[in-house]
Each structure stands twice: as C-alpha cells, then as structure tokens.
Coordinates of C-alpha atoms and ligand atoms in Angstrom, one line a residue:
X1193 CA -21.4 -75.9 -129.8
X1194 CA -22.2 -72.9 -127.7
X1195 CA -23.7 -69.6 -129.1
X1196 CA -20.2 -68.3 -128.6
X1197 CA -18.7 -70.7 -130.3
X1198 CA -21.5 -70.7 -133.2
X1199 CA -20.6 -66.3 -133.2
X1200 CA -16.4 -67.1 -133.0
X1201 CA -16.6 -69.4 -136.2
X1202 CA -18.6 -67.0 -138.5
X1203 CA -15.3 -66.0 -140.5
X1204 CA -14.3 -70.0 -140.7
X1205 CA -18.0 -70.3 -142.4
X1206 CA -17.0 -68.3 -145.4
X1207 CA -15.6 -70.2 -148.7
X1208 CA -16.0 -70.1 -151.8
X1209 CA -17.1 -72.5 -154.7
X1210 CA -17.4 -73.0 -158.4
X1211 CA -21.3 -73.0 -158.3
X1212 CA -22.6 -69.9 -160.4
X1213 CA -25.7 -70.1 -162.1
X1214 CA -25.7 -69.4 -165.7
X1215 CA -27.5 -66.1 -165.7
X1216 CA -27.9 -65.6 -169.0
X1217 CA -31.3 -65.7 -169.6
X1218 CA -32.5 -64.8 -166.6
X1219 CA -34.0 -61.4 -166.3
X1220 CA -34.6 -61.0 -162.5
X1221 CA -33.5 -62.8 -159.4
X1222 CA -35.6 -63.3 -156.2
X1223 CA -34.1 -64.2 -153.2
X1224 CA -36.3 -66.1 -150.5
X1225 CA -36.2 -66.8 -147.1
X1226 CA -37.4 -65.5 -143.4
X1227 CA -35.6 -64.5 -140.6
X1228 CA -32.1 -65.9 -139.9
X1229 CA -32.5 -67.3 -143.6
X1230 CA -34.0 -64.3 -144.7
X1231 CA -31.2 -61.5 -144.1
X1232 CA -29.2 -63.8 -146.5
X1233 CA -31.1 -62.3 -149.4
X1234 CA -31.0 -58.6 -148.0
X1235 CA -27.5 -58.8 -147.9
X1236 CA -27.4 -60.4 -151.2
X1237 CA -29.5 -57.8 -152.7
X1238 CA -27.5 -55.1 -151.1
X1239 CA -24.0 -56.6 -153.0
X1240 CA -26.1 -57.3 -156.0
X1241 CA -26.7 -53.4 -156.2
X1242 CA -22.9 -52.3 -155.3
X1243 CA -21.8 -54.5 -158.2
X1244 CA -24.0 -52.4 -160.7
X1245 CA -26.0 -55.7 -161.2
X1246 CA -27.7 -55.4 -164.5
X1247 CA -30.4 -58.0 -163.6
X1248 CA -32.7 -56.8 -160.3
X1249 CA -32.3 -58.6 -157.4
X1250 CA -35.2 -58.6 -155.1
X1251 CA -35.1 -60.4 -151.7
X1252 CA -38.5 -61.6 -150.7
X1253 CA -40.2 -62.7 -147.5
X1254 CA -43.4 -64.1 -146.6
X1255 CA -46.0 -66.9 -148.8
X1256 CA -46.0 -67.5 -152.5
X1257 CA -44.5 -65.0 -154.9
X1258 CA -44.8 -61.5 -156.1
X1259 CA -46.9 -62.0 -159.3
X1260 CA -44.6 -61.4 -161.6
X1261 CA -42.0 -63.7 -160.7
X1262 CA -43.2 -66.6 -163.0
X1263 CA -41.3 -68.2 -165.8
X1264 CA -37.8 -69.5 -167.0
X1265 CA -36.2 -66.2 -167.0
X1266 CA -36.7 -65.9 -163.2
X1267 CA -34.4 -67.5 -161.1
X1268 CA -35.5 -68.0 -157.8
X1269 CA -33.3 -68.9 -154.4
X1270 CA -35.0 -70.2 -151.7
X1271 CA -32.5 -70.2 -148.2
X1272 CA -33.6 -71.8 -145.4
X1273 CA -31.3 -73.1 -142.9
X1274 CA -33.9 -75.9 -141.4
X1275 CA -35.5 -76.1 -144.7
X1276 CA -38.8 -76.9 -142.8
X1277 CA -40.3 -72.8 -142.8
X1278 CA -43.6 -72.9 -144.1
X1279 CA -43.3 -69.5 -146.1
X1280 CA -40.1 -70.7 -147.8
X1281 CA -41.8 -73.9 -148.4
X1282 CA -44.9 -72.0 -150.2
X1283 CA -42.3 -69.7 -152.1
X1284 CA -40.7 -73.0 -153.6
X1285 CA -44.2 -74.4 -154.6
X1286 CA -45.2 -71.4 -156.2
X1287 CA -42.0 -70.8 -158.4
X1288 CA -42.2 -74.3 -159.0
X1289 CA -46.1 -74.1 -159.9
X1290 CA -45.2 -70.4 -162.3
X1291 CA -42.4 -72.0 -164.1
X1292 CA -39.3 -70.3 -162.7
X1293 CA -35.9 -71.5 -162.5
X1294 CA -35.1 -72.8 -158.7
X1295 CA -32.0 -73.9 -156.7
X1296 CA -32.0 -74.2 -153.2
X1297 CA -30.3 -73.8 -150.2
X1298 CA -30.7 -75.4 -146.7
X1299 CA -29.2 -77.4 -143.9
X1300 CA -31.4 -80.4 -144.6
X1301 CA -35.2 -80.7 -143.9
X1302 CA -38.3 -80.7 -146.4
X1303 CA -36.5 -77.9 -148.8
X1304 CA -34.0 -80.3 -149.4
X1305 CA -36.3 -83.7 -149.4
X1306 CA -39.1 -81.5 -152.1
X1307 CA -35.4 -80.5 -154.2
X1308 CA -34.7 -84.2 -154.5
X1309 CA -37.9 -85.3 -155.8
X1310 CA -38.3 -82.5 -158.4
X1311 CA -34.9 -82.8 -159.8
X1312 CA -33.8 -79.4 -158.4
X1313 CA -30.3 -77.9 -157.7
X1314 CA -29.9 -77.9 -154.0
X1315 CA -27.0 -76.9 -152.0
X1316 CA -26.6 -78.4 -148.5
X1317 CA -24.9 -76.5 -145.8
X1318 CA -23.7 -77.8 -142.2
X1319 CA -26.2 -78.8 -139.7
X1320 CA -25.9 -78.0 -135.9
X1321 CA -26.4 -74.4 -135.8
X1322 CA -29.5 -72.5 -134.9
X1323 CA -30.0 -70.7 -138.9
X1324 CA -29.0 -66.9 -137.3
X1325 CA -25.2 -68.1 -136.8
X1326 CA -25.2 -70.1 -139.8
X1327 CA -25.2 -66.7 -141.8
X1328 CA -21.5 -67.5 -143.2
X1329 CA -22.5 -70.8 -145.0
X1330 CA -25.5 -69.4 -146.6
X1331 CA -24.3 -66.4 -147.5
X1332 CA -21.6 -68.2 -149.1
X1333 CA -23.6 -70.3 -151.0
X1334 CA -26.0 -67.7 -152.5
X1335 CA -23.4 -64.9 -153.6
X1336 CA -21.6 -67.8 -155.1
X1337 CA -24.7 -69.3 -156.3
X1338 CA -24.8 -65.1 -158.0
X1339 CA -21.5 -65.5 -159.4
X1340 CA -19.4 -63.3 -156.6
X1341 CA -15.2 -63.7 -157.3
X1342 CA -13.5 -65.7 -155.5
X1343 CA -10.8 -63.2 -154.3
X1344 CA -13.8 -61.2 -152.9
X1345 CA -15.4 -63.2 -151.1
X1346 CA -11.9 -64.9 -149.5
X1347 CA -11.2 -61.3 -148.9
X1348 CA -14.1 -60.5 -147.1
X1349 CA -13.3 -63.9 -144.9
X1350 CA -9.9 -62.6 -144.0
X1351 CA -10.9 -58.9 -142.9
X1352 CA -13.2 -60.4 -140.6
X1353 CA -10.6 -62.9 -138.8
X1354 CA -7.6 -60.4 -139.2
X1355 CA -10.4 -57.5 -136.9
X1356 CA -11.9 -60.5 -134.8
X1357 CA -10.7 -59.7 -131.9
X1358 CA -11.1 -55.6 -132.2
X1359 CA -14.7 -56.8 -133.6
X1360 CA -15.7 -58.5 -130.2
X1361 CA -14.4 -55.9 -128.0
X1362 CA -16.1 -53.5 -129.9
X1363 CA -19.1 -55.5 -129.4
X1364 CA -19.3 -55.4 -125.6
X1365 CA -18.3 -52.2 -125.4
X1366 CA -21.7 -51.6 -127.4
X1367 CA -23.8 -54.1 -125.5
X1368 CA -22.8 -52.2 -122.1
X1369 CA -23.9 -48.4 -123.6
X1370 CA -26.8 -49.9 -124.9
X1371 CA -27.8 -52.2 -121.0
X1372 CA -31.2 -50.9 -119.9
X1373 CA -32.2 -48.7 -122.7
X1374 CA -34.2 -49.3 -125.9
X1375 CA -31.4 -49.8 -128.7
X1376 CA -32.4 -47.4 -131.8
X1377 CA -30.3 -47.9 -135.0
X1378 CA -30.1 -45.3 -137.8
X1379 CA -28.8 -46.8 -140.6
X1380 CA -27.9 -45.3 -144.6
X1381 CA -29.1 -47.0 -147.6
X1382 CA -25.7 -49.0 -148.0
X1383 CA -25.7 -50.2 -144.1
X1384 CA -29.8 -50.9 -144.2
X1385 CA -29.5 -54.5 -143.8
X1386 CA -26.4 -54.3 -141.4
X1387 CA -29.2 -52.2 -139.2
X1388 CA -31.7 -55.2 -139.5
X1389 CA -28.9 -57.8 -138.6
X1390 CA -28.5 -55.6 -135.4
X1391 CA -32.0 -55.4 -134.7
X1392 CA -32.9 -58.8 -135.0
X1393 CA -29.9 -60.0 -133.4
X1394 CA -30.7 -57.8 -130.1
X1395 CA -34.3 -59.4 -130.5
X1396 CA -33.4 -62.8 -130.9
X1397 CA -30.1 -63.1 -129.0
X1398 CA -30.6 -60.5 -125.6
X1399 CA -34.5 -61.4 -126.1
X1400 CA -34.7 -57.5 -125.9
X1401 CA -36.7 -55.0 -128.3
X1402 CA -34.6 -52.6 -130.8
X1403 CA -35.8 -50.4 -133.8
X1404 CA -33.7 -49.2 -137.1
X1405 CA -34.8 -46.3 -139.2
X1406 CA -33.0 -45.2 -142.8
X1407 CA -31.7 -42.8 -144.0
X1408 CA -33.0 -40.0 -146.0
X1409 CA -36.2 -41.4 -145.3
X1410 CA -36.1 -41.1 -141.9
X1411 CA -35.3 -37.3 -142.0
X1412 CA -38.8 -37.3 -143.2
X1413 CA -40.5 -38.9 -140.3
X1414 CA -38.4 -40.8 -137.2
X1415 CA -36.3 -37.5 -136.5
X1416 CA -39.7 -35.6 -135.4
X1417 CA -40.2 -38.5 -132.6
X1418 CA -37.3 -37.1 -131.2
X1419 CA -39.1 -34.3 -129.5
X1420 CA -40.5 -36.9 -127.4
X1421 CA -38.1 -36.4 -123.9
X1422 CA -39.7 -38.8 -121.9
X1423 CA -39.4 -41.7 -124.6
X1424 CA -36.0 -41.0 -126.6
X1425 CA -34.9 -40.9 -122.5
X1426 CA -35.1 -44.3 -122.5
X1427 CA -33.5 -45.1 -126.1
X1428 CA -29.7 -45.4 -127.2
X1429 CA -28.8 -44.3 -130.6
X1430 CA -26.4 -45.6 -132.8
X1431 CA -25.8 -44.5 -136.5
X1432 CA -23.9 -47.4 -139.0
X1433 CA -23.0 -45.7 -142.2
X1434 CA -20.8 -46.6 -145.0
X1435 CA -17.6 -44.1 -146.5
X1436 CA -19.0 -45.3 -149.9
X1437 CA -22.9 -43.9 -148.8
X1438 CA -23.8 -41.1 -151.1
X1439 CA -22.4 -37.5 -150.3
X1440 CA -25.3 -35.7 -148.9
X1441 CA -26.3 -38.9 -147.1
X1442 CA -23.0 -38.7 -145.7
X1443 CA -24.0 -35.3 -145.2
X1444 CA -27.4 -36.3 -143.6
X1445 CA -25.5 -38.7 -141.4
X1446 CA -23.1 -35.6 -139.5
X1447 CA -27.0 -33.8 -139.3
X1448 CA -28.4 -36.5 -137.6
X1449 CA -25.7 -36.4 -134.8
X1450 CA -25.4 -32.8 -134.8
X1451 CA -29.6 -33.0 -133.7
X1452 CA -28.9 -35.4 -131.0
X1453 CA -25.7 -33.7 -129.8
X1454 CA -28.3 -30.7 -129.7
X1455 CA -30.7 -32.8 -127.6
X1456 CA -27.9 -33.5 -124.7
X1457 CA -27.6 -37.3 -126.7
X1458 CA -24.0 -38.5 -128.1
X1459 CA -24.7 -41.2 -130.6
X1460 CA -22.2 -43.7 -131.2
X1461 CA -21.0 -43.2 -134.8
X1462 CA -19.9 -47.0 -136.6
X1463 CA -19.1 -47.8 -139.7
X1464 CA -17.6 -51.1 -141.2
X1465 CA -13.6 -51.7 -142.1
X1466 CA -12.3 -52.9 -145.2
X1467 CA -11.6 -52.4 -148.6
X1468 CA -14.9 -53.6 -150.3
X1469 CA -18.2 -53.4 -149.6
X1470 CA -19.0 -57.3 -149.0
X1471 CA -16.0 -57.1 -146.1
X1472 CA -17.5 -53.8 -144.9
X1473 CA -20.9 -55.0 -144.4
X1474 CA -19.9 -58.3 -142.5
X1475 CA -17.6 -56.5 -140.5
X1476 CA -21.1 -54.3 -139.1
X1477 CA -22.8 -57.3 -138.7
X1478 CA -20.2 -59.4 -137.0
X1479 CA -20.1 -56.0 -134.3
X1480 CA -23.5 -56.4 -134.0
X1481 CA -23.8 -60.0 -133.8
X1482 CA -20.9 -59.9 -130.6
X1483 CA -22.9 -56.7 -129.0
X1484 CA -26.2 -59.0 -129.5
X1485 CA -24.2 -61.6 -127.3
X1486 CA -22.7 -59.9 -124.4
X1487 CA -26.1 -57.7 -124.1
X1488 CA -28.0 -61.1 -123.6
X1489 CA -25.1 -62.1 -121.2
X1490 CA -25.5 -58.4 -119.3
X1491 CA -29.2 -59.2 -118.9
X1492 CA -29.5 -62.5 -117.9
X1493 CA -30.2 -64.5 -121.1
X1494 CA -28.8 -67.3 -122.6
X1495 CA -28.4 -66.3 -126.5
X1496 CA -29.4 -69.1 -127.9
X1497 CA -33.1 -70.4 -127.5
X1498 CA -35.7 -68.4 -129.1
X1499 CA -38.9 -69.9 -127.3
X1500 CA -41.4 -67.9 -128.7
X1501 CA -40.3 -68.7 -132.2
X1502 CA -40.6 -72.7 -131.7
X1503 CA -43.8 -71.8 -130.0
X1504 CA -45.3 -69.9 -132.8
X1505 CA -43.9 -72.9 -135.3
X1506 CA -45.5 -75.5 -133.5
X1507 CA -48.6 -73.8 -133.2
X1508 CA -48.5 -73.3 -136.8
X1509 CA -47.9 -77.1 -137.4
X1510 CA -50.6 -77.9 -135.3
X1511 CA -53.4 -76.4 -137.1
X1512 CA -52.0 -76.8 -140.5
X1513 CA -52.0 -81.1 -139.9
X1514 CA -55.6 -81.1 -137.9
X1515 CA -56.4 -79.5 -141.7
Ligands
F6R2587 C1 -33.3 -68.8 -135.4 C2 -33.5 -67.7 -136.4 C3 -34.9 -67.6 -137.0 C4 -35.0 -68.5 -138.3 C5 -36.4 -68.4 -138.9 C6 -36.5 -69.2 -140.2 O1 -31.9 -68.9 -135.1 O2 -32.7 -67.0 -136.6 O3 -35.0 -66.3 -137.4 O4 -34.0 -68.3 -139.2 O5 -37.4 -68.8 -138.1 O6 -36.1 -70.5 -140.0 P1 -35.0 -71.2 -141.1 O7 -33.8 -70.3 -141.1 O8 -34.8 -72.5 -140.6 O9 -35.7 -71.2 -142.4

C-alpha cells in the first residue's frame, strides 16, 4: 500500500465494537504510547474531557509510570502499533509490576507476545501500515475500549468520508502556502492535539521541521517572539480552533490574527466540520494529515520512510542486547 493509499483509507479504519471495559472501579485511566501510537491517547484524553469524564484520563509518554498509577483501580492502555517500542514496553512492565489493570493494543509484536503470556486483554489491529496512518484502528479500539457510543463514533467515520474529497483539497492547498517556510501552528485547548498531529505529521511525512503553541498560554510567551522580523519572515502561521473553544479563547483566537494582520502576516484561520467534537477533531487531523502529504511531495520526499527513526531504534536495540 502506498502512503496515499494508507492517508485515503483513514475513514474506512473507523468501526466500532462491543469492547468497553467495566469502569467501575477504576478511578483513573492512563493512556500509553509514543509517537504515531502515542497521539492515540492525546486524542483520547481530549474526548475523555468533552464527555465531562468523571474519571481522569491522562495520556502518558515515555518509561515506567507516573508514581501513582499503581493498583487495581488504575486501568492502564498501552497502544503501540509495532508493539516492539521500548518505552511502551517498560510502561506495560511497570503497571504490570504496581498492580494495575492492563489491556492492550497493537498490530502484533512483543506487546501482544508479553499480553499472551500474562493472561492480558489485548486487541490486535491490521498489520501493513507504518503506526502514523494506522491512527483509525487504534483510535477505534481505545475509545471503544473507553466506552464511546456507537452512533458517535460511526458518525465521526461518515463526516470524514462525506468531506474527503474537500478534506484533500484543502490539504494541498495548505501544503503549497506553507512550501519553503517554517510551518507554525497555534492551536486552542480543544484543537491542542489536532496541532500536534499537524506538527508531527509535517515532521515525519515532508521530513520538514514545524512548531505548535496553545492558546491562552501562548499569549503569555510565543506572541512576544513575534517581534523577531527576520525569523517569523521565514515562518507560516496557521491558527486551528474549535466553535465549542471557550468564549474568550475564541476571543484570544480573533486577537491573535488581528496581531499578525498588524505585522503585514494573514494567518490561515481552520477549524474542523461536524456536529461533534470526536468528528471535528479527525476532520483537523485528516487536513493535516493530506497537507503533511503533498508538502513532502512539493519538496521532494517520499512520505513514507522515517530513517532517522529506525536508526535511533536500532541503535537502541543494539546497546540494550550487548547489555
Ligand atoms: C512511524 C511513526 C512513529 C511510531 C513510533 C512508535 O510511522 O509514526 O512515530 O509510531 O516510533 O512506534 P509504535 O507506534 O510502533 O509503537
């Protein structure tokens, strides 16, 4: 499958099953995973906290576990689409070692192989994909996984095919404002992890650097680099909000292009379509996962090896088996 084929089928990815946990019980949630795996918990988290979750959801990345993520009333979801990353590894090994609750999530791999022996819940998505445009399946496991209704998550699935081909031209009309300059992305609390998506997805995809910056916070701190001429020269901005965002972040948001307007910049202005929040936030990301593609294509790249990634891995792997 190419990487444009791997983008085209992300609505196709999303289904939903009969697979929520029993949450009674269970007093917080953490959500592991890095990278392509990891977003899965961000965005998680970020639906978690629309649907007035009562239990915290925290998404975590990196080795072992905050410290107090230990016992039976903490469920913890590791997501990794290889299952071979060594941090998502350590995080199972930890929960397993403080007593939490564990299910699992993964394409195959030593995740799935450690979830076997111990007994574990483990849900096995298609293989064949780099884990970045697998985001569908695991998303789909781990909201179902947090109990999401079925009609939400269907619905979500159908905004994205009924805007597909609006999303994509969208997309390149993004990648070609943003060819030769720095992308910058200001995102609100509610578009964060959409923000993230892009960023990583510019990285990863059009092997090209990009930065993000929230709001209110960044009205605190990012905004003053702006005096810089030379540098925000060689930058594009583009704000992704949310019509649900907070009034006076809304409000923020029309200040923040009102500043660059005053600087001689026009921003583009993006939010997502759709009628909930879940179809809203995957219709930002699926814009940004298309831009992503056709800037790689604009500069040259194929989208789909990430060198430096396996290089880092097998580095890793290296020193970790000479002991
Ligand atoms: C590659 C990609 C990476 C991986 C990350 C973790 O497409 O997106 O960010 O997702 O290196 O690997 P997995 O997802 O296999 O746990």
């Amino acid at each position: 499958m190419t990487p444009e084929d791997m983008i085209r089928s992300l609505p196709d990815q999303i289904g939903w099953e009969d697979i929520a946990e029993d949450l009674a019980g269970v007093s917080r949630i953490v959500l592991c995973g890095m990278g392509g795996s990891g977003i899965v918990g961000d965005i998680a988290r970020s639906w978690a906290d629309q649907k007035n979750f009562k239990v915290p959801v925290f998404s975590f990345r990196g080795y072992g576990l905050p410290p107090w993520a230990e016992g039976e009333n903490t469920l913890v979801v590791c997501t990794s689409y290889s299952g071979n990353t060594e941090e998502t590894l350590s995080n199972l090994e930890t929960a397993l070692r403080n007593g939490c609750r564990v299910v699992t999530v993964s394409s195959g791999g030593k995740l799935e192989e450690m979830s076997r022996e111990r007994g574990l819940k483990h849900f096995k998505i298609p293989a064949g994909f780099a884990p970045r445009y697998a985001l569908g399946y695991m998303v789909s496991k781990v909201l179902c996984i947090l109990g999401i209704d079925k009609d939400e998550l269907e619905g979500a699935r159908e905004n994205l095919r009924e805007g597909a081909k609006v999303i994509e031209e969208k997309g390149k009309d993004l990648a070609e404002s943003f060819y030769g300059y720095i992308p910058i992305l200001y995102a609100t609390p509610l578009t964060e992890v959409c923000a993230f998506r892009w960023k990583t997805q510019i990285n990863e995809n059009s092997k090209t650097q990009a930065y993000f910056a929230t709001l209110p916070e960044m009205h605190h701190n990012e905004v003053v680099g702006l005096d810089n001429a030379e540098i925000r020269n060689k930058c594009r901005f583009l704000i992704l909000y949310d019509p649900e965002d907070h009034e006076r972040v809304k409000l923020r948001v029309r200040i923040t292009e009102d500043l660059l307007k005053d600087l001689g910049i026009v921003p583009e202005v993006l939010y997502g379509e759709g009628k909930t929040y879940l179809s809203r936030l995957l219709h930002l990301i699926y814009v940004g996962d298309w831009a992503s593609y056709h800037l790689a294509l604009l500069y040259g790249f194929d989208p789909l090896p990430v060198r430096v990634i396996d290089t880092i891995k097998a580095r890793l792997s290296d020193i970790s088996e000479q002991g």
